[in-house]
């Protein structure tokens, strides 16, 4: 039970967005003509499944932040680090190492931002639930 509570607390924002979205959609369905309610409900379920698949694909692609500029920067920083190691001065080695660390941290920040953006939609909670409990 505590695992479920921890999950809900960790994903509280997504849960609120999901609940709000579902309530709005259900209110639309409730206000619709009787003969289209089943069709609207089926469409909602289909849209949720489609969005979960889309989120899943985007989560796999969140690492696509390595562009040619990143590789060039890493290469240049690596060359600087190699030269620093060969020169043997501690200050130049530390400086070169910091540039590599800075590039790595910048890239990780891009990945985190991608993940945050992907998980900001109203169906993100459904994706997170599916991911958490379909593997357990």
N, CA and C atoms as an extended XYZ file, in Angstrom:
408
Properties=species:S:1:pos:R:3:atomname:S:1:resname:S:1:resid:I:1 pbc="F F F"
N         0.812       -1.189        0.000 N   UNK     1
C         0.000        0.000        0.000 CA  UNK     1
C         0.862        1.263        0.000 C   UNK     1
N         1.992        1.209        0.726 N   UNK     2
C         2.836        2.399        0.776 CA  UNK     2
C         3.479        2.665       -0.587 C   UNK     2
N         3.696        1.624       -1.376 N   UNK     3
C         4.258        1.813       -2.716 CA  UNK     3
C         3.294        2.635       -3.577 C   UNK     3
N         2.015        2.334       -3.486 N   UNK     4
C         1.008        3.092       -4.233 CA  UNK     4
C         0.946        4.537       -3.751 C   UNK     4
N         0.970        4.738       -2.452 N   UNK     5
C         0.939        6.091       -1.892 CA  UNK     5
C         2.183        6.873       -2.321 C   UNK     5
N         3.342        6.241       -2.241 N   UNK     6
C         4.580        6.902       -2.676 CA  UNK     6
C         4.489        7.297       -4.145 C   UNK     6
N         3.953        6.404       -4.956 N   UNK     7
C         3.805        6.684       -6.388 CA  UNK     7
C         2.884        7.878       -6.610 C   UNK     7
N         1.755        7.884       -5.925 N   UNK     8
C         0.800        8.984       -6.074 CA  UNK     8
C         1.407       10.308       -5.621 C   UNK     8
N         2.148       10.295       -4.535 N   UNK     9
C         2.771       11.524       -4.044 CA  UNK     9
C         3.873       12.006       -4.988 C   UNK     9
N         4.645       11.081       -5.521 N   UNK    10
C         5.745       11.426       -6.431 CA  UNK    10
C         5.212       11.993       -7.740 C   UNK    10
N         4.013       11.559       -8.135 N   UNK    11
C         3.424       11.981       -9.409 CA  UNK    11
C         2.144       12.788       -9.197 C   UNK    11
N         2.114       13.528       -8.120 N   UNK    12
C         0.907       14.265       -7.734 CA  UNK    12
C         0.440       15.245       -8.817 C   UNK    12
N         1.369       15.956       -9.408 N   UNK    13
C         0.996       16.947      -10.431 CA  UNK    13
C         0.362       16.248      -11.637 C   UNK    13
N         0.970       15.155      -12.080 N   UNK    14
C         0.411       14.424      -13.217 CA  UNK    14
C        -0.954       13.836      -12.878 C   UNK    14
N        -1.130       13.358      -11.642 N   UNK    15
C        -2.416       12.806      -11.228 CA  UNK    15
C        -3.495       13.884      -11.272 C   UNK    15
N        -3.195       15.064      -10.777 N   UNK    16
C        -4.184       16.152      -10.792 CA  UNK    16
C        -4.547       16.535      -12.221 C   UNK    16
N        -3.536       16.638      -13.093 N   UNK    17
C        -3.799       16.980      -14.494 CA  UNK    17
C        -4.643       15.905      -15.175 C   UNK    17
N        -4.325       14.646      -14.891 N   UNK    18
C        -5.053       13.527      -15.491 CA  UNK    18
C        -6.504       13.530      -15.013 C   UNK    18
N        -6.685       13.659      -13.705 N   UNK    19
C        -8.034       13.657      -13.130 CA  UNK    19
C        -8.875       14.798      -13.712 C   UNK    19
N        -8.285       15.987      -13.797 N   UNK    20
C        -8.987       17.142      -14.343 CA  UNK    20
C        -9.381       16.889      -15.806 C   UNK    20
N        -8.456       16.346      -16.589 N   UNK    21
C        -8.723       16.060      -18.000 CA  UNK    21
C        -9.850       15.039      -18.151 C   UNK    21
N        -9.780       13.968      -17.380 N   UNK    22
C       -10.796       12.905      -17.474 CA  UNK    22
C       -12.158       13.446      -17.030 C   UNK    22
N       -12.191       14.222      -15.954 N   UNK    23
C       -13.458       14.790      -15.494 CA  UNK    23
C       -14.072       15.705      -16.552 C   UNK    23
N       -13.245       16.516      -17.199 N   UNK    24
C       -13.754       17.400      -18.260 CA  UNK    24
C       -14.309       16.591      -19.426 C   UNK    24
N       -13.596       15.548      -19.808 N   UNK    25
C       -14.053       14.716      -20.923 CA  UNK    25
C       -15.342       13.972      -20.572 C   UNK    25
N       -15.423       13.477      -19.330 N   UNK    26
C       -16.633       12.769      -18.914 CA  UNK    26
C       -17.833       13.711      -18.816 C   UNK    26
N       -17.585       14.944      -18.424 N   UNK    27
C       -18.675       15.931      -18.408 CA  UNK    27
C       -19.181       16.198      -19.828 C   UNK    27
N       -18.281       16.265      -20.790 N   UNK    28
C       -18.682       16.443      -22.193 CA  UNK    28
C       -19.531       15.257      -22.652 C   UNK    28
N       -19.090       14.067      -22.290 N   UNK    29
C       -19.816       12.857      -22.694 CA  UNK    29
C       -21.185       12.836      -22.022 C   UNK    29
N       -21.231       13.181      -20.744 N   UNK    30
C       -22.494       13.182      -20.012 CA  UNK    30
C       -23.495       14.166      -20.616 C   UNK    30
N       -23.006       15.278      -21.138 N   UNK    31
C       -23.887       16.286      -21.715 CA  UNK    31
C       -24.266       16.021      -23.161 C   UNK    31
N       -23.697       14.964      -23.733 N   UNK    32
C       -23.958       14.663      -25.146 CA  UNK    32
C       -25.287       13.925      -25.306 C   UNK    32
N       -25.748       13.873      -26.527 N   UNK    33
C       -26.945       13.100      -26.838 CA  UNK    33
C       -26.698       11.630      -26.533 C   UNK    33
N       -27.739       10.959      -26.098 N   UNK    34
C       -27.622        9.575      -25.638 CA  UNK    34
C       -27.017        8.647      -26.690 C   UNK    34
N       -27.368        8.823      -27.947 N   UNK    35
C       -26.921        7.890      -28.981 CA  UNK    35
C       -25.436        8.059      -29.358 C   UNK    35
N       -24.762        9.107      -28.881 N   UNK    36
C       -23.334        9.283      -29.189 CA  UNK    36
C       -22.423        9.076      -27.972 C   UNK    36
N       -23.006        8.826      -26.809 N   UNK    37
C       -22.203        8.687      -25.592 CA  UNK    37
C       -21.222        7.515      -25.669 C   UNK    37
N       -21.699        6.350      -26.124 N   UNK    38
C       -20.807        5.188      -26.216 CA  UNK    38
C       -19.664        5.448      -27.189 C   UNK    38
N       -19.978        6.087      -28.295 N   UNK    39
C       -18.955        6.411      -29.297 CA  UNK    39
C       -17.925        7.392      -28.724 C   UNK    39
N       -18.398        8.386      -27.992 N   UNK    40
C       -17.496        9.366      -27.389 CA  UNK    40
C       -16.599        8.721      -26.327 C   UNK    40
N       -17.164        7.814      -25.530 N   UNK    41
C       -16.390        7.124      -24.507 CA  UNK    41
C       -15.327        6.241      -25.155 C   UNK    41
N       -15.693        5.538      -26.209 N   UNK    42
C       -14.723        4.702      -26.929 CA  UNK    42
C       -13.611        5.558      -27.526 C   UNK    42
N       -13.983        6.719      -28.061 N   UNK    43
C       -12.984        7.627      -28.631 CA  UNK    43
C       -12.034        8.135      -27.552 C   UNK    43
N       -12.573        8.447      -26.363 N   UNK    44
C       -11.739        8.909      -25.253 CA  UNK    44
C       -10.730        7.830      -24.862 C   UNK    44
N       -11.191        6.605      -24.732 N   UNK    45
C       -10.303        5.498      -24.365 CA  UNK    45
C        -9.233        5.301      -25.436 C   UNK    45
N        -9.641        5.380      -26.693 N   UNK    46
C        -8.685        5.243      -27.798 CA  UNK    46
C        -7.652        6.371      -27.763 C   UNK    46
N        -8.102        7.600      -27.503 N   UNK    47
C        -7.187        8.743      -27.413 CA  UNK    47
C        -6.192        8.583      -26.263 C   UNK    47
N        -6.665        8.078      -25.136 N   UNK    48
C        -5.782        7.864      -23.980 CA  UNK    48
C        -4.706        6.849      -24.338 C   UNK    48
N        -5.102        5.738      -24.945 N   UNK    49
C        -4.132        4.704      -25.337 CA  UNK    49
C        -3.134        5.245      -26.358 C   UNK    49
N        -3.628        6.022      -27.305 N   UNK    50
C        -2.761        6.612      -28.325 CA  UNK    50
C        -1.757        7.576      -27.690 C   UNK    50
N        -2.213        8.391      -26.778 N   UNK    51
C        -1.326        9.351      -26.113 CA  UNK    51
C        -0.297        8.633      -25.247 C   UNK    51
N        -0.699        7.545      -24.578 N   UNK    52
C         0.255        6.767      -23.782 CA  UNK    52
C         1.359        6.214      -24.676 C   UNK    52
N         0.987        5.724      -25.865 N   UNK    53
C         1.985        5.222      -26.810 CA  UNK    53
C         2.905        6.347      -27.274 C   UNK    53
N         2.333        7.503      -27.541 N   UNK    54
C         3.119        8.659      -27.966 CA  UNK    54
C         4.116        9.072      -26.880 C   UNK    54
N         3.668        9.096      -25.644 N   UNK    55
C         4.552        9.443      -24.532 CA  UNK    55
C         5.666        8.418      -24.416 C   UNK    55
N         5.327        7.151      -24.563 N   UNK    56
C         6.319        6.091      -24.480 CA  UNK    56
C         7.409        6.276      -25.533 C   UNK    56
N         7.011        6.599      -26.742 N   UNK    57
C         7.978        6.828      -27.827 CA  UNK    57
C         8.846        8.041      -27.513 C   UNK    57
N         8.217        9.114      -27.046 N   UNK    58
C         8.966       10.333      -26.718 CA  UNK    58
C         9.952       10.092      -25.576 C   UNK    58
N         9.559        9.268      -24.600 N   UNK    59
C        10.460        8.979      -23.481 CA  UNK    59
C        11.696        8.231      -23.965 C   UNK    59
N        11.521        7.356      -24.945 N   UNK    60
C        12.674        6.648      -25.511 CA  UNK    60
C        13.565        7.605      -26.292 C   UNK    60
N        12.966        8.645      -26.855 N   UNK    61
C        13.714        9.600      -27.673 CA  UNK    61
C        14.252       10.785      -26.872 C   UNK    61
N        13.989       10.816      -25.571 N   UNK    62
C        14.415       11.973      -24.771 CA  UNK    62
C        15.924       12.148      -24.768 C   UNK    62
N        16.648       11.085      -25.126 N   UNK    63
C        18.105       11.142      -25.167 CA  UNK    63
C        18.620       11.746      -26.467 C   UNK    63
N        17.724       12.072      -27.384 N   UNK    64
C        18.149       12.628      -28.673 CA  UNK    64
C        18.559       14.091      -28.530 C   UNK    64
N        19.494       14.345      -27.656 N   UNK    65
C        20.009       15.694      -27.446 CA  UNK    65
C        21.448       15.806      -27.939 C   UNK    65
N        21.964       14.705      -28.422 N   UNK    66
C        23.336       14.700      -28.919 CA  UNK    66
C        23.332       15.107      -30.382 C   UNK    66
N        23.598       16.364      -30.612 N   UNK    67
C        23.693       16.845      -31.983 CA  UNK    67
C        25.175       16.992      -32.346 C   UNK    67
N        25.430       17.419      -33.553 N   UNK    68
C        26.820       17.536      -33.993 CA  UNK    68
C        27.598       18.528      -33.127 C   UNK    68
N        26.928       19.581      -32.681 N   UNK    69
C        27.591       20.559      -31.820 CA  UNK    69
C        28.068       19.949      -30.512 C   UNK    69
N        27.244       19.070      -29.934 N   UNK    70
C        27.621       18.403      -28.685 CA  UNK    70
C        28.831       17.513      -28.905 C   UNK    70
N        28.820       16.757      -30.003 N   UNK    71
C        29.948       15.873      -30.289 CA  UNK    71
C        31.226       16.667      -30.578 C   UNK    71
N        31.095       17.770      -31.298 N   UNK    72
C        32.261       18.613      -31.577 CA  UNK    72
C        32.809       19.190      -30.276 C   UNK    72
N        31.905       19.642      -29.415 N   UNK    73
C        32.334       20.212      -28.131 CA  UNK    73
C        33.019       19.150      -27.275 C   UNK    73
N        32.441       17.949      -27.220 N   UNK    74
C        33.080       16.870      -26.455 CA  UNK    74
C        34.440       16.520      -27.037 C   UNK    74
N        34.522       16.487      -28.372 N   UNK    75
C        35.801       16.177      -29.020 CA  UNK    75
C        36.853       17.227      -28.710 C   UNK    75
N        36.469       18.496      -28.822 N   UNK    76
C        37.409       19.578      -28.529 CA  UNK    76
C        37.844       19.544      -27.070 C   UNK    76
N        36.896       19.303      -26.186 N   UNK    77
C        37.225       19.225      -24.766 CA  UNK    77
C        38.137       18.035      -24.476 C   UNK    77
N        37.917       16.929      -25.163 N   UNK    78
C        38.760       15.746      -24.967 CA  UNK    78
C        40.186       16.008      -25.442 C   UNK    78
N        40.309       16.702      -26.572 N   UNK    79
C        41.642       17.039      -27.076 CA  UNK    79
C        42.360       17.958      -26.084 C   UNK    79
N        41.631       18.923      -25.563 N   UNK    80
C        42.202       19.826      -24.554 CA  UNK    80
C        42.644       19.031      -23.327 C   UNK    80
N        41.816       18.066      -22.911 N   UNK    81
C        42.160       17.246      -21.750 CA  UNK    81
C        43.406       16.401      -22.026 C   UNK    81
N        43.490       15.844      -23.221 N   UNK    82
C        44.676       15.030      -23.565 CA  UNK    82
C        45.938       15.892      -23.548 C   UNK    82
N        45.840       17.097      -24.116 N   UNK    83
C        46.987       18.009      -24.094 CA  UNK    83
C        47.354       18.387      -22.667 C   UNK    83
N        46.364       18.584      -21.830 N   UNK    84
C        46.611       18.945      -20.434 CA  UNK    84
C        47.312       17.799      -19.710 C   UNK    84
N        46.884       16.577      -19.972 N   UNK    85
C        47.510       15.414      -19.330 CA  UNK    85
C        48.964       15.308      -19.782 C   UNK    85
N        49.197       15.542      -21.071 N   UNK    86
C        50.566       15.458      -21.598 CA  UNK    86
C        51.449       16.563      -21.038 C   UNK    86
N        50.875       17.743      -20.821 N   UNK    87
C        51.678       18.846      -20.280 CA  UNK    87
C        51.977       18.633      -18.807 C   UNK    87
N        51.096       17.912      -18.144 N   UNK    88
C        51.350       17.517      -16.763 CA  UNK    88
C        51.037       18.546      -15.702 C   UNK    88
N        50.460       19.678      -16.051 N   UNK    89
C        50.134       20.644      -15.009 CA  UNK    89
C        48.743       20.340      -14.456 C   UNK    89
N        48.659       20.319      -13.152 N   UNK    90
C        47.393       19.979      -12.492 CA  UNK    90
C        46.287       20.965      -12.829 C   UNK    90
N        46.630       22.221      -12.927 N   UNK    91
C        45.633       23.243      -13.209 CA  UNK    91
C        45.036       23.058      -14.596 C   UNK    91
N        45.837       22.757      -15.575 N   UNK    92
C        45.310       22.572      -16.929 CA  UNK    92
C        44.487       21.286      -17.023 C   UNK    92
N        44.890       20.240      -16.307 N   UNK    93
C        44.112       18.996      -16.284 CA  UNK    93
C        42.752       19.255      -15.635 C   UNK    93
N        42.748       19.969      -14.526 N   UNK    94
C        41.488       20.279      -13.834 CA  UNK    94
C        40.584       21.135      -14.711 C   UNK    94
N        41.158       22.118      -15.370 N   UNK    95
C        40.369       22.981      -16.255 CA  UNK    95
C        39.754       22.206      -17.400 C   UNK    95
N        40.539       21.320      -18.007 N   UNK    96
C        40.034       20.504      -19.112 CA  UNK    96
C        38.946       19.553      -18.625 C   UNK    96
N        39.160       18.980      -17.451 N   UNK    97
C        38.163       18.063      -16.892 CA  UNK    97
C        36.851       18.797      -16.625 C   UNK    97
N        36.949       20.021      -16.144 N   UNK    98
C        35.739       20.797      -15.862 CA  UNK    98
C        34.948       21.095      -17.135 C   UNK    98
N        35.621       21.329      -18.239 N   UNK    99
C        34.895       21.591      -19.485 CA  UNK    99
C        34.144       20.344      -19.946 C   UNK    99
N        34.743       19.174      -19.744 N   UNK   100
C        34.054       17.919      -20.111 CA  UNK   100
C        32.853       17.707      -19.191 C   UNK   100
N        33.044       17.931      -17.904 N   UNK   101
C        31.951       17.782      -16.935 CA  UNK   101
C        30.828       18.768      -17.261 C   UNK   101
N        31.189       19.994      -17.610 N   UNK   102
C        30.190       20.996      -17.955 CA  UNK   102
C        29.368       20.553      -19.165 C   UNK   102
N        30.021       20.015      -20.179 N   UNK   103
C        29.305       19.530      -21.365 CA  UNK   103
C        28.365       18.380      -20.996 C   UNK   103
N        28.857       17.466      -20.163 N   UNK   104
C        28.030       16.332      -19.739 CA  UNK   104
C        26.821       16.809      -18.935 C   UNK   104
N        27.039       17.740      -18.013 N   UNK   105
C        25.935       18.257      -17.200 CA  UNK   105
C        24.920       19.008      -18.054 C   UNK   105
N        25.399       19.756      -19.019 N   UNK   106
C        24.510       20.481      -19.921 CA  UNK   106
C        23.639       19.505      -20.710 C   UNK   106
N        24.242       18.420      -21.162 N   UNK   107
C        23.500       17.402      -21.918 CA  UNK   107
C        22.460       16.727      -21.022 C   UNK   107
N        22.832       16.409      -19.786 N   UNK   108
C        21.889       15.782      -18.859 CA  UNK   108
C        20.737       16.722      -18.538 C   UNK   108
N        21.024       18.022      -18.467 N   UNK   109
C        19.967       18.996      -18.212 CA  UNK   109
C        18.970       18.995      -19.367 C   UNK   109
N        19.469       18.884      -20.593 N   UNK   110
C        18.588       18.819      -21.759 CA  UNK   110
C        17.697       17.576      -21.680 C   UNK   110
N        18.266       16.448      -21.258 N   UNK   111
C        17.491       15.208      -21.127 CA  UNK   111
C        16.411       15.378      -20.064 C   UNK   111
N        16.767       15.965      -18.917 N   UNK   112
C        15.781       16.210      -17.844 CA  UNK   112
C        14.669       17.125      -18.320 C   UNK   112
N        15.038       18.173      -19.056 N   UNK   113
C        14.027       19.095      -19.580 CA  UNK   113
C        13.111       18.391      -20.574 C   UNK   113
N        13.680       17.528      -21.403 N   UNK   114
C        12.866       16.755      -22.342 CA  UNK   114
C        11.864       15.889      -21.585 C   UNK   114
N        12.341       15.203      -20.545 N   UNK   115
C        11.465       14.331      -19.753 CA  UNK   115
C        10.360       15.147      -19.090 C   UNK   115
N        10.729       16.289      -18.523 N   UNK   116
C         9.744       17.141      -17.847 CA  UNK   116
C         8.674       17.602      -18.832 C   UNK   116
N         9.093       17.995      -20.022 N   UNK   117
C         8.145       18.444      -21.039 CA  UNK   117
C         7.222       17.305      -21.483 C   UNK   117
N         7.801       16.125      -21.674 N   UNK   118
C         7.022       14.968      -22.114 CA  UNK   118
C         5.957       14.596      -21.076 C   UNK   118
N         6.335       14.681      -19.810 N   UNK   119
C         5.430       14.258      -18.741 CA  UNK   119
C         4.547       15.391      -18.212 C   UNK   119
N         4.410       16.465      -18.978 N   UNK   120
C         3.580       17.582      -18.522 CA  UNK   120
C         2.154       17.515      -19.063 C   UNK   120
N         1.878       16.627      -19.994 N   UNK   121
C         0.543       16.528      -20.575 CA  UNK   121
C        -0.450       15.846      -19.650 C   UNK   121
N        -1.743       15.977      -19.955 N   UNK   122
C        -2.775       15.446      -19.063 CA  UNK   122
C        -2.840       13.914      -19.001 C   UNK   122
N        -2.286       13.242      -19.985 N   UNK   123
C        -2.346       11.771      -19.992 CA  UNK   123
C        -1.066       11.156      -19.418 C   UNK   123
N        -0.121       11.976      -19.003 N   UNK   124
C         1.158       11.484      -18.489 CA  UNK   124
C         0.972       10.523      -17.312 C   UNK   124
N         0.003       10.793      -16.455 N   UNK   125
C        -0.205        9.924      -15.294 CA  UNK   125
C        -0.608        8.511      -15.731 C   UNK   125
N        -1.443        8.414      -16.737 N   UNK   126
C        -1.844        7.092      -17.244 CA  UNK   126
C        -0.619        6.348      -17.762 C   UNK   126
N         0.272        7.056      -18.438 N   UNK   127
C         1.512        6.450      -18.921 CA  UNK   127
C         2.359        5.968      -17.749 C   UNK   127
N         2.517        6.827      -16.725 N   UNK   128
C         3.344        6.472      -15.569 CA  UNK   128
C         2.784        5.263      -14.820 C   UNK   128
N         1.466        5.215      -14.666 N   UNK   129
C         0.829        4.071      -14.004 CA  UNK   129
C         1.082        2.802      -14.804 C   UNK   129
N         0.863        2.893      -16.102 N   UNK   130
C         1.078        1.741      -16.973 CA  UNK   130
C         2.521        1.267      -16.920 C   UNK   130
N         3.451        2.196      -16.950 N   UNK   131
C         4.869        1.862      -16.902 CA  UNK   131
C         5.239        1.220      -15.565 C   UNK   131
N         4.738        1.778      -14.486 N   UNK   132
C         5.077        1.287      -13.143 CA  UNK   132
C         4.533       -0.117      -12.893 C   UNK   132
N         3.267       -0.342      -13.212 N   UNK   133
C         2.651       -1.604      -12.821 CA  UNK   133
C         2.560       -2.634      -13.933 C   UNK   133
N         2.933       -2.311      -15.151 N   UNK   134
C         2.949       -3.352      -16.172 CA  UNK   134
C         4.244       -4.141      -16.115 C   UNK   134
N         5.286       -3.589      -15.464 N   UNK   135
C         6.573       -4.276      -15.320 CA  UNK   135
C         6.714       -4.991      -13.996 C   UNK   135
N         5.781       -4.752      -13.094 N   UNK   136
C         5.888       -5.316      -11.745 CA  UNK   136
C         5.292       -6.706      -11.700 C   UNK   136
